[in-house]
């Protein structure tokens, strides 16, 4: 690891100790957003297309940490035109950008709301077929991670998908790396999901070469109907 990455890693650790994990939340809530044209290009990123290909069987889908809703728009354009989509994001500006886009394009089956991952109280128990997130939990600290995942499981009627940084090599359950929190989801999920069947699916090579995606990016699937 070079000096720049070492400094970045310890800057994150110090920030976490000082703020208790609030620095990530405040950063994304107040981050100045770019023009919608920039987001539309990113909407068709290969890793997004790969992720959303798992959702063909759903009638309703919730993305937590949806930004402006690009992944939901992608799905509504392709294989899930009759599905109802819901998106929650902590950034009011991102939600407003997404709502304007949906209004202009006359897309009526995507519903965006401002909200926090650990409190999805607008959604009743088992009210949405699939709940998913895409590189959201790397910003959630260990004190809150189980609460967040429990909320996903509460809302999901069928299954939960987490595209996140995962490693079985960690000494414990978590590590605050230079890219954010890396979790051992095998250990982390055991006390939450009990006997549920959990599938660990590695992101295909070279779909997303940035940072440490090729090394760590993993899709964790939790099938709620397999609970005992």
PDB file of C-alpha atoms in Angstrom:
ATOM      1  CA  UNK A   1       0.000   0.000   0.000  1.00  0.00           C
ATOM      2  CA  UNK A   2       1.509   3.376  -1.014  1.00  0.00           C
ATOM      3  CA  UNK A   3       1.756   6.416   1.254  1.00  0.00           C
ATOM      4  CA  UNK A   4      -1.312   8.134  -0.239  1.00  0.00           C
ATOM      5  CA  UNK A   5      -3.529   5.123   0.470  1.00  0.00           C
ATOM      6  CA  UNK A   6      -2.118   4.714   3.981  1.00  0.00           C
ATOM      7  CA  UNK A   7      -2.887   8.361   4.782  1.00  0.00           C
ATOM      8  CA  UNK A   8      -6.368   8.031   3.307  1.00  0.00           C
ATOM      9  CA  UNK A   9      -7.064   4.927   5.383  1.00  0.00           C
ATOM     10  CA  UNK A  10      -5.994   6.532   8.650  1.00  0.00           C
ATOM     11  CA  UNK A  11      -7.842   9.748   7.825  1.00  0.00           C
ATOM     12  CA  UNK A  12     -11.008   7.654   7.580  1.00  0.00           C
ATOM     13  CA  UNK A  13     -10.274   5.913  10.869  1.00  0.00           C
ATOM     14  CA  UNK A  14      -9.654   9.196  12.691  1.00  0.00           C
ATOM     15  CA  UNK A  15     -12.804  10.695  11.189  1.00  0.00           C
ATOM     16  CA  UNK A  16     -14.782   7.655  12.335  1.00  0.00           C
ATOM     17  CA  UNK A  17     -13.431   7.907  15.886  1.00  0.00           C
ATOM     18  CA  UNK A  18     -14.300  11.613  16.061  1.00  0.00           C
ATOM     19  CA  UNK A  19     -17.704  11.575  14.374  1.00  0.00           C
ATOM     20  CA  UNK A  20     -18.941   8.055  15.116  1.00  0.00           C
ATOM     21  CA  UNK A  21     -19.548   7.431  11.424  1.00  0.00           C
ATOM     22  CA  UNK A  22     -21.510  10.662  10.838  1.00  0.00           C
ATOM     23  CA  UNK A  23     -18.865  12.021   8.422  1.00  0.00           C
ATOM     24  CA  UNK A  24     -19.937   9.655   5.630  1.00  0.00           C
ATOM     25  CA  UNK A  25     -23.600  10.544   6.140  1.00  0.00           C
ATOM     26  CA  UNK A  26     -22.946  14.286   6.131  1.00  0.00           C
ATOM     27  CA  UNK A  27     -20.708  14.038   3.077  1.00  0.00           C
ATOM     28  CA  UNK A  28     -23.335  12.366   0.903  1.00  0.00           C
ATOM     29  CA  UNK A  29     -26.231  14.397   2.269  1.00  0.00           C
ATOM     30  CA  UNK A  30     -24.594  17.708   1.404  1.00  0.00           C
ATOM     31  CA  UNK A  31     -22.467  16.739  -1.623  1.00  0.00           C
ATOM     32  CA  UNK A  32     -23.078  19.067  -4.544  1.00  0.00           C
ATOM     33  CA  UNK A  33     -24.605  17.084  -7.383  1.00  0.00           C
ATOM     34  CA  UNK A  34     -23.616  17.315 -11.057  1.00  0.00           C
ATOM     35  CA  UNK A  35     -25.699  17.755 -14.185  1.00  0.00           C
ATOM     36  CA  UNK A  36     -28.106  14.972 -15.069  1.00  0.00           C
ATOM     37  CA  UNK A  37     -26.205  14.270 -18.328  1.00  0.00           C
ATOM     38  CA  UNK A  38     -23.247  12.994 -16.279  1.00  0.00           C
ATOM     39  CA  UNK A  39     -25.470  10.564 -14.395  1.00  0.00           C
ATOM     40  CA  UNK A  40     -27.163   9.212 -17.519  1.00  0.00           C
ATOM     41  CA  UNK A  41     -23.797   8.030 -18.886  1.00  0.00           C
ATOM     42  CA  UNK A  42     -23.026   6.266 -15.589  1.00  0.00           C
ATOM     43  CA  UNK A  43     -26.503   4.697 -15.557  1.00  0.00           C
ATOM     44  CA  UNK A  44     -25.402   2.183 -18.203  1.00  0.00           C
ATOM     45  CA  UNK A  45     -22.199   1.138 -16.414  1.00  0.00           C
ATOM     46  CA  UNK A  46     -21.553  -2.624 -16.888  1.00  0.00           C
ATOM     47  CA  UNK A  47     -21.705  -3.404 -13.169  1.00  0.00           C
ATOM     48  CA  UNK A  48     -25.187  -1.836 -12.934  1.00  0.00           C
ATOM     49  CA  UNK A  49     -26.453  -3.855 -15.880  1.00  0.00           C
ATOM     50  CA  UNK A  50     -24.984  -7.020 -14.327  1.00  0.00           C
ATOM     51  CA  UNK A  51     -26.523  -6.302 -10.921  1.00  0.00           C
ATOM     52  CA  UNK A  52     -30.012  -5.527 -12.163  1.00  0.00           C
ATOM     53  CA  UNK A  53     -30.083  -8.661 -14.339  1.00  0.00           C
ATOM     54  CA  UNK A  54     -30.753 -10.650 -11.141  1.00  0.00           C
ATOM     55  CA  UNK A  55     -34.120  -8.969 -10.573  1.00  0.00           C
ATOM     56  CA  UNK A  56     -36.168 -10.281 -13.504  1.00  0.00           C
ATOM     57  CA  UNK A  57     -38.701 -12.082 -11.301  1.00  0.00           C
ATOM     58  CA  UNK A  58     -39.733  -9.062  -9.203  1.00  0.00           C
ATOM     59  CA  UNK A  59     -42.943  -7.044  -9.275  1.00  0.00           C
ATOM     60  CA  UNK A  60     -41.644  -4.388  -6.881  1.00  0.00           C
ATOM     61  CA  UNK A  61     -38.090  -3.249  -6.094  1.00  0.00           C
ATOM     62  CA  UNK A  62     -36.569  -0.840  -3.566  1.00  0.00           C
ATOM     63  CA  UNK A  63     -33.067   0.579  -3.905  1.00  0.00           C
ATOM     64  CA  UNK A  64     -31.620   2.070  -0.727  1.00  0.00           C
ATOM     65  CA  UNK A  65     -29.002   4.695  -1.523  1.00  0.00           C
ATOM     66  CA  UNK A  66     -30.473   5.215  -4.999  1.00  0.00           C
ATOM     67  CA  UNK A  67     -28.854   8.628  -5.678  1.00  0.00           C
ATOM     68  CA  UNK A  68     -31.058  10.136  -8.434  1.00  0.00           C
ATOM     69  CA  UNK A  69     -32.548   6.734  -9.347  1.00  0.00           C
ATOM     70  CA  UNK A  70     -30.409   5.783 -12.345  1.00  0.00           C
ATOM     71  CA  UNK A  71     -30.419   2.024 -11.687  1.00  0.00           C
ATOM     72  CA  UNK A  72     -34.204   2.109 -11.357  1.00  0.00           C
ATOM     73  CA  UNK A  73     -34.545   4.018 -14.630  1.00  0.00           C
ATOM     74  CA  UNK A  74     -32.263   1.453 -16.291  1.00  0.00           C
ATOM     75  CA  UNK A  75     -34.506  -1.409 -15.175  1.00  0.00           C
ATOM     76  CA  UNK A  76     -37.688   0.411 -16.139  1.00  0.00           C
ATOM     77  CA  UNK A  77     -36.331   0.836 -19.676  1.00  0.00           C
ATOM     78  CA  UNK A  78     -35.468  -2.821 -20.163  1.00  0.00           C
ATOM     79  CA  UNK A  79     -36.658  -6.053 -18.573  1.00  0.00           C
ATOM     80  CA  UNK A  80     -38.917  -4.716 -15.803  1.00  0.00           C
ATOM     81  CA  UNK A  81     -41.237  -2.243 -17.523  1.00  0.00           C
ATOM     82  CA  UNK A  82     -44.310  -3.314 -15.513  1.00  0.00           C
ATOM     83  CA  UNK A  83     -42.524  -3.309 -12.147  1.00  0.00           C
ATOM     84  CA  UNK A  84     -43.066  -0.717  -9.408  1.00  0.00           C
ATOM     85  CA  UNK A  85     -39.788   0.874  -8.296  1.00  0.00           C
ATOM     86  CA  UNK A  86     -38.949   2.739  -5.107  1.00  0.00           C
ATOM     87  CA  UNK A  87     -35.782   4.624  -4.268  1.00  0.00           C
ATOM     88  CA  UNK A  88     -34.534   6.119  -1.004  1.00  0.00           C
ATOM     89  CA  UNK A  89     -31.524   8.417  -0.694  1.00  0.00           C
ATOM     90  CA  UNK A  90     -30.138  10.668   2.021  1.00  0.00           C
ATOM     91  CA  UNK A  91     -29.452  13.533  -0.408  1.00  0.00           C
ATOM     92  CA  UNK A  92     -32.436  15.855  -0.960  1.00  0.00           C
ATOM     93  CA  UNK A  93     -30.722  17.333  -4.019  1.00  0.00           C
ATOM     94  CA  UNK A  94     -30.286  13.906  -5.637  1.00  0.00           C
ATOM     95  CA  UNK A  95     -33.945  13.094  -5.049  1.00  0.00           C
ATOM     96  CA  UNK A  96     -35.023  16.409  -6.579  1.00  0.00           C
ATOM     97  CA  UNK A  97     -32.818  15.825  -9.650  1.00  0.00           C
ATOM     98  CA  UNK A  98     -34.338  12.365 -10.078  1.00  0.00           C
ATOM     99  CA  UNK A  99     -37.908  13.575  -9.669  1.00  0.00           C
ATOM    100  CA  UNK A 100     -37.410  16.278 -12.309  1.00  0.00           C
ATOM    101  CA  UNK A 101     -35.991  13.690 -14.717  1.00  0.00           C
ATOM    102  CA  UNK A 102     -38.889  11.284 -14.108  1.00  0.00           C
ATOM    103  CA  UNK A 103     -41.420  14.082 -14.650  1.00  0.00           C
ATOM    104  CA  UNK A 104     -39.765  15.207 -17.897  1.00  0.00           C
ATOM    105  CA  UNK A 105     -39.600  11.632 -19.232  1.00  0.00           C
ATOM    106  CA  UNK A 106     -43.136  10.837 -18.011  1.00  0.00           C
ATOM    107  CA  UNK A 107     -41.931   7.811 -16.033  1.00  0.00           C
ATOM    108  CA  UNK A 108     -44.684   6.976 -13.559  1.00  0.00           C
ATOM    109  CA  UNK A 109     -43.602   3.688 -11.988  1.00  0.00           C
ATOM    110  CA  UNK A 110     -40.556   5.032 -10.090  1.00  0.00           C
ATOM    111  CA  UNK A 111     -41.105   6.695  -6.723  1.00  0.00           C
ATOM    112  CA  UNK A 112     -38.227   8.530  -5.008  1.00  0.00           C
ATOM    113  CA  UNK A 113     -38.104   9.710  -1.393  1.00  0.00           C
ATOM    114  CA  UNK A 114     -35.488  11.258   0.857  1.00  0.00           C
ATOM    115  CA  UNK A 115     -34.585   8.980   3.726  1.00  0.00           C
ATOM    116  CA  UNK A 116     -31.986   7.101   5.757  1.00  0.00           C
ATOM    117  CA  UNK A 117     -30.945   3.464   5.332  1.00  0.00           C
ATOM    118  CA  UNK A 118     -31.429   2.571   8.985  1.00  0.00           C
ATOM    119  CA  UNK A 119     -35.004   3.862   9.057  1.00  0.00           C
ATOM    120  CA  UNK A 120     -37.289   2.668   6.268  1.00  0.00           C
ATOM    121  CA  UNK A 121     -40.449   3.300   8.281  1.00  0.00           C
ATOM    122  CA  UNK A 122     -42.333   4.458   5.164  1.00  0.00           C
ATOM    123  CA  UNK A 123     -42.296   0.836   4.007  1.00  0.00           C
ATOM    124  CA  UNK A 124     -44.402  -1.775   5.880  1.00  0.00           C
ATOM    125  CA  UNK A 125     -43.078  -5.263   6.664  1.00  0.00           C
ATOM    126  CA  UNK A 126     -42.615  -7.488   3.583  1.00  0.00           C
ATOM    127  CA  UNK A 127     -44.002  -4.753   1.323  1.00  0.00           C
ATOM    128  CA  UNK A 128     -41.470  -4.924  -1.535  1.00  0.00           C
ATOM    129  CA  UNK A 129     -40.285  -8.049  -3.379  1.00  0.00           C
ATOM    130  CA  UNK A 130     -36.599  -7.087  -3.554  1.00  0.00           C
ATOM    131  CA  UNK A 131     -34.521  -4.623  -1.545  1.00  0.00           C
ATOM    132  CA  UNK A 132     -31.024  -3.894  -2.850  1.00  0.00           C
ATOM    133  CA  UNK A 133     -28.107  -1.513  -2.497  1.00  0.00           C
ATOM    134  CA  UNK A 134     -25.039  -0.767  -4.586  1.00  0.00           C
ATOM    135  CA  UNK A 135     -21.920   0.258  -2.657  1.00  0.00           C
ATOM    136  CA  UNK A 136     -23.893   1.836   0.165  1.00  0.00           C
ATOM    137  CA  UNK A 137     -22.861  -0.251   3.163  1.00  0.00           C
ATOM    138  CA  UNK A 138     -19.175   0.612   2.790  1.00  0.00           C
ATOM    139  CA  UNK A 139     -20.264   3.988   4.256  1.00  0.00           C
ATOM    140  CA  UNK A 140     -22.164   2.416   7.176  1.00  0.00           C
ATOM    141  CA  UNK A 141     -20.070   1.887  10.297  1.00  0.00           C
ATOM    142  CA  UNK A 142     -20.070  -1.326  12.400  1.00  0.00           C
ATOM    143  CA  UNK A 143     -22.269   0.208  15.101  1.00  0.00           C
ATOM    144  CA  UNK A 144     -25.146   0.595  12.633  1.00  0.00           C
ATOM    145  CA  UNK A 145     -24.563  -2.051   9.944  1.00  0.00           C
ATOM    146  CA  UNK A 146     -26.716  -4.784  11.496  1.00  0.00           C
ATOM    147  CA  UNK A 147     -29.581  -2.364  12.125  1.00  0.00           C
ATOM    148  CA  UNK A 148     -29.487  -1.287   8.485  1.00  0.00           C
ATOM    149  CA  UNK A 149     -29.523  -4.848   7.141  1.00  0.00           C
ATOM    150  CA  UNK A 150     -32.347  -5.786   9.523  1.00  0.00           C
ATOM    151  CA  UNK A 151     -34.395  -2.953   8.031  1.00  0.00           C
ATOM    152  CA  UNK A 152     -33.726  -4.319   4.523  1.00  0.00           C
ATOM    153  CA  UNK A 153     -34.868  -7.765   5.635  1.00  0.00           C
ATOM    154  CA  UNK A 154     -37.959  -6.388   7.328  1.00  0.00           C
ATOM    155  CA  UNK A 155     -39.130  -4.592   4.182  1.00  0.00           C
ATOM    156  CA  UNK A 156     -38.214  -7.327   1.678  1.00  0.00           C
ATOM    157  CA  UNK A 157     -40.857  -9.918   0.882  1.00  0.00           C
ATOM    158  CA  UNK A 158     -38.609 -12.142  -1.224  1.00  0.00           C
ATOM    159  CA  UNK A 159     -34.899 -11.314  -1.056  1.00  0.00           C
ATOM    160  CA  UNK A 160     -32.165  -8.777  -0.342  1.00  0.00           C
ATOM    161  CA  UNK A 161     -29.165  -8.083  -2.596  1.00  0.00           C
ATOM    162  CA  UNK A 162     -26.060  -6.281  -1.350  1.00  0.00           C
ATOM    163  CA  UNK A 163     -23.360  -5.317  -3.876  1.00  0.00           C
ATOM    164  CA  UNK A 164     -20.589  -4.415  -1.454  1.00  0.00           C
ATOM    165  CA  UNK A 165     -16.938  -4.885  -0.497  1.00  0.00           C
ATOM    166  CA  UNK A 166     -16.622  -8.350   1.073  1.00  0.00           C
ATOM    167  CA  UNK A 167     -13.641 -10.341   2.294  1.00  0.00           C
ATOM    168  CA  UNK A 168     -13.346 -13.655   4.109  1.00  0.00           C
ATOM    169  CA  UNK A 169      -9.741 -12.779   4.972  1.00  0.00           C
ATOM    170  CA  UNK A 170     -10.556 -10.243   7.659  1.00  0.00           C
ATOM    171  CA  UNK A 171      -9.458 -11.123  11.200  1.00  0.00           C
ATOM    172  CA  UNK A 172     -12.752  -9.785  12.498  1.00  0.00           C
ATOM    173  CA  UNK A 173     -16.034  -8.742  10.919  1.00  0.00           C
ATOM    174  CA  UNK A 174     -14.959  -5.324   9.585  1.00  0.00           C
ATOM    175  CA  UNK A 175     -12.019  -3.206   8.444  1.00  0.00           C
ATOM    176  CA  UNK A 176     -12.058   0.528   7.720  1.00  0.00           C
ATOM    177  CA  UNK A 177      -9.981   0.570   4.533  1.00  0.00           C
ATOM    178  CA  UNK A 178      -8.912   3.441   2.306  1.00  0.00           C
ATOM    179  CA  UNK A 179     -12.059   2.829   0.192  1.00  0.00           C
ATOM    180  CA  UNK A 180     -14.523   2.602   3.083  1.00  0.00           C
ATOM    181  CA  UNK A 181     -15.768  -0.229   5.287  1.00  0.00           C
ATOM    182  CA  UNK A 182     -14.992  -3.767   4.158  1.00  0.00           C
ATOM    183  CA  UNK A 183     -17.074  -6.465   5.862  1.00  0.00           C
ATOM    184  CA  UNK A 184     -16.936 -10.210   6.135  1.00  0.00           C
ATOM    185  CA  UNK A 185     -20.602 -10.709   5.309  1.00  0.00           C
ATOM    186  CA  UNK A 186     -20.461 -14.420   6.047  1.00  0.00           C
ATOM    187  CA  UNK A 187     -19.723 -13.611   9.709  1.00  0.00           C
ATOM    188  CA  UNK A 188     -21.761 -10.424   9.824  1.00  0.00           C
ATOM    189  CA  UNK A 189     -25.007 -11.965   8.566  1.00  0.00           C
ATOM    190  CA  UNK A 190     -24.961 -15.125  10.654  1.00  0.00           C
ATOM    191  CA  UNK A 191     -26.582 -13.617  13.803  1.00  0.00           C
ATOM    192  CA  UNK A 192     -29.071 -11.653  11.678  1.00  0.00           C
ATOM    193  CA  UNK A 193     -30.325 -14.238   9.207  1.00  0.00           C
ATOM    194  CA  UNK A 194     -30.054 -17.480  11.172  1.00  0.00           C
ATOM    195  CA  UNK A 195     -30.599 -20.430   8.840  1.00  0.00           C
ATOM    196  CA  UNK A 196     -31.346 -18.383   5.718  1.00  0.00           C
ATOM    197  CA  UNK A 197     -29.478 -19.387   2.583  1.00  0.00           C
ATOM    198  CA  UNK A 198     -26.914 -16.742   1.648  1.00  0.00           C
ATOM    199  CA  UNK A 199     -25.280 -16.716  -1.780  1.00  0.00           C
ATOM    200  CA  UNK A 200     -21.897 -15.026  -2.278  1.00  0.00           C
ATOM    201  CA  UNK A 201     -21.452 -14.051  -5.942  1.00  0.00           C
ATOM    202  CA  UNK A 202     -18.183 -12.458  -7.075  1.00  0.00           C
ATOM    203  CA  UNK A 203     -18.387  -9.532  -9.452  1.00  0.00           C
ATOM    204  CA  UNK A 204     -17.095 -10.688 -12.870  1.00  0.00           C
ATOM    205  CA  UNK A 205     -13.526  -9.657 -13.595  1.00  0.00           C
ATOM    206  CA  UNK A 206     -12.885  -6.277 -15.220  1.00  0.00           C
ATOM    207  CA  UNK A 207     -16.521  -5.108 -15.110  1.00  0.00           C
ATOM    208  CA  UNK A 208     -15.422  -2.307 -12.802  1.00  0.00           C
ATOM    209  CA  UNK A 209     -11.631  -1.896 -12.578  1.00  0.00           C
ATOM    210  CA  UNK A 210     -11.655   1.206 -10.316  1.00  0.00           C
ATOM    211  CA  UNK A 211     -10.219   1.091  -6.796  1.00  0.00           C
ATOM    212  CA  UNK A 212     -10.383  -2.442  -5.400  1.00  0.00           C
ATOM    213  CA  UNK A 213     -13.592  -3.575  -7.101  1.00  0.00           C
ATOM    214  CA  UNK A 214     -11.967  -6.550  -8.837  1.00  0.00           C
ATOM    215  CA  UNK A 215     -10.594  -7.730  -5.506  1.00  0.00           C
ATOM    216  CA  UNK A 216     -13.516  -7.066  -3.163  1.00  0.00           C
ATOM    217  CA  UNK A 217     -16.797  -6.277  -4.978  1.00  0.00           C
ATOM    218  CA  UNK A 218     -19.259  -9.061  -4.210  1.00  0.00           C
ATOM    219  CA  UNK A 219     -23.003  -9.572  -4.538  1.00  0.00           C
ATOM    220  CA  UNK A 220     -24.511 -11.016  -1.382  1.00  0.00           C
ATOM    221  CA  UNK A 221     -27.973 -12.505  -1.898  1.00  0.00           C
ATOM    222  CA  UNK A 222     -30.201 -13.271   1.087  1.00  0.00           C
ATOM    223  CA  UNK A 223     -33.332 -15.233   0.293  1.00  0.00           C
ATOM    224  CA  UNK A 224     -35.908 -14.289   2.870  1.00  0.00           C
ATOM    225  CA  UNK A 225     -38.288 -17.101   1.932  1.00  0.00           C
ATOM    226  CA  UNK A 226     -35.595 -19.525   3.084  1.00  0.00           C
ATOM    227  CA  UNK A 227     -35.901 -18.339   6.684  1.00  0.00           C
ATOM    228  CA  UNK A 228     -37.065 -20.959   9.200  1.00  0.00           C
TER     229      UNK A 228
END
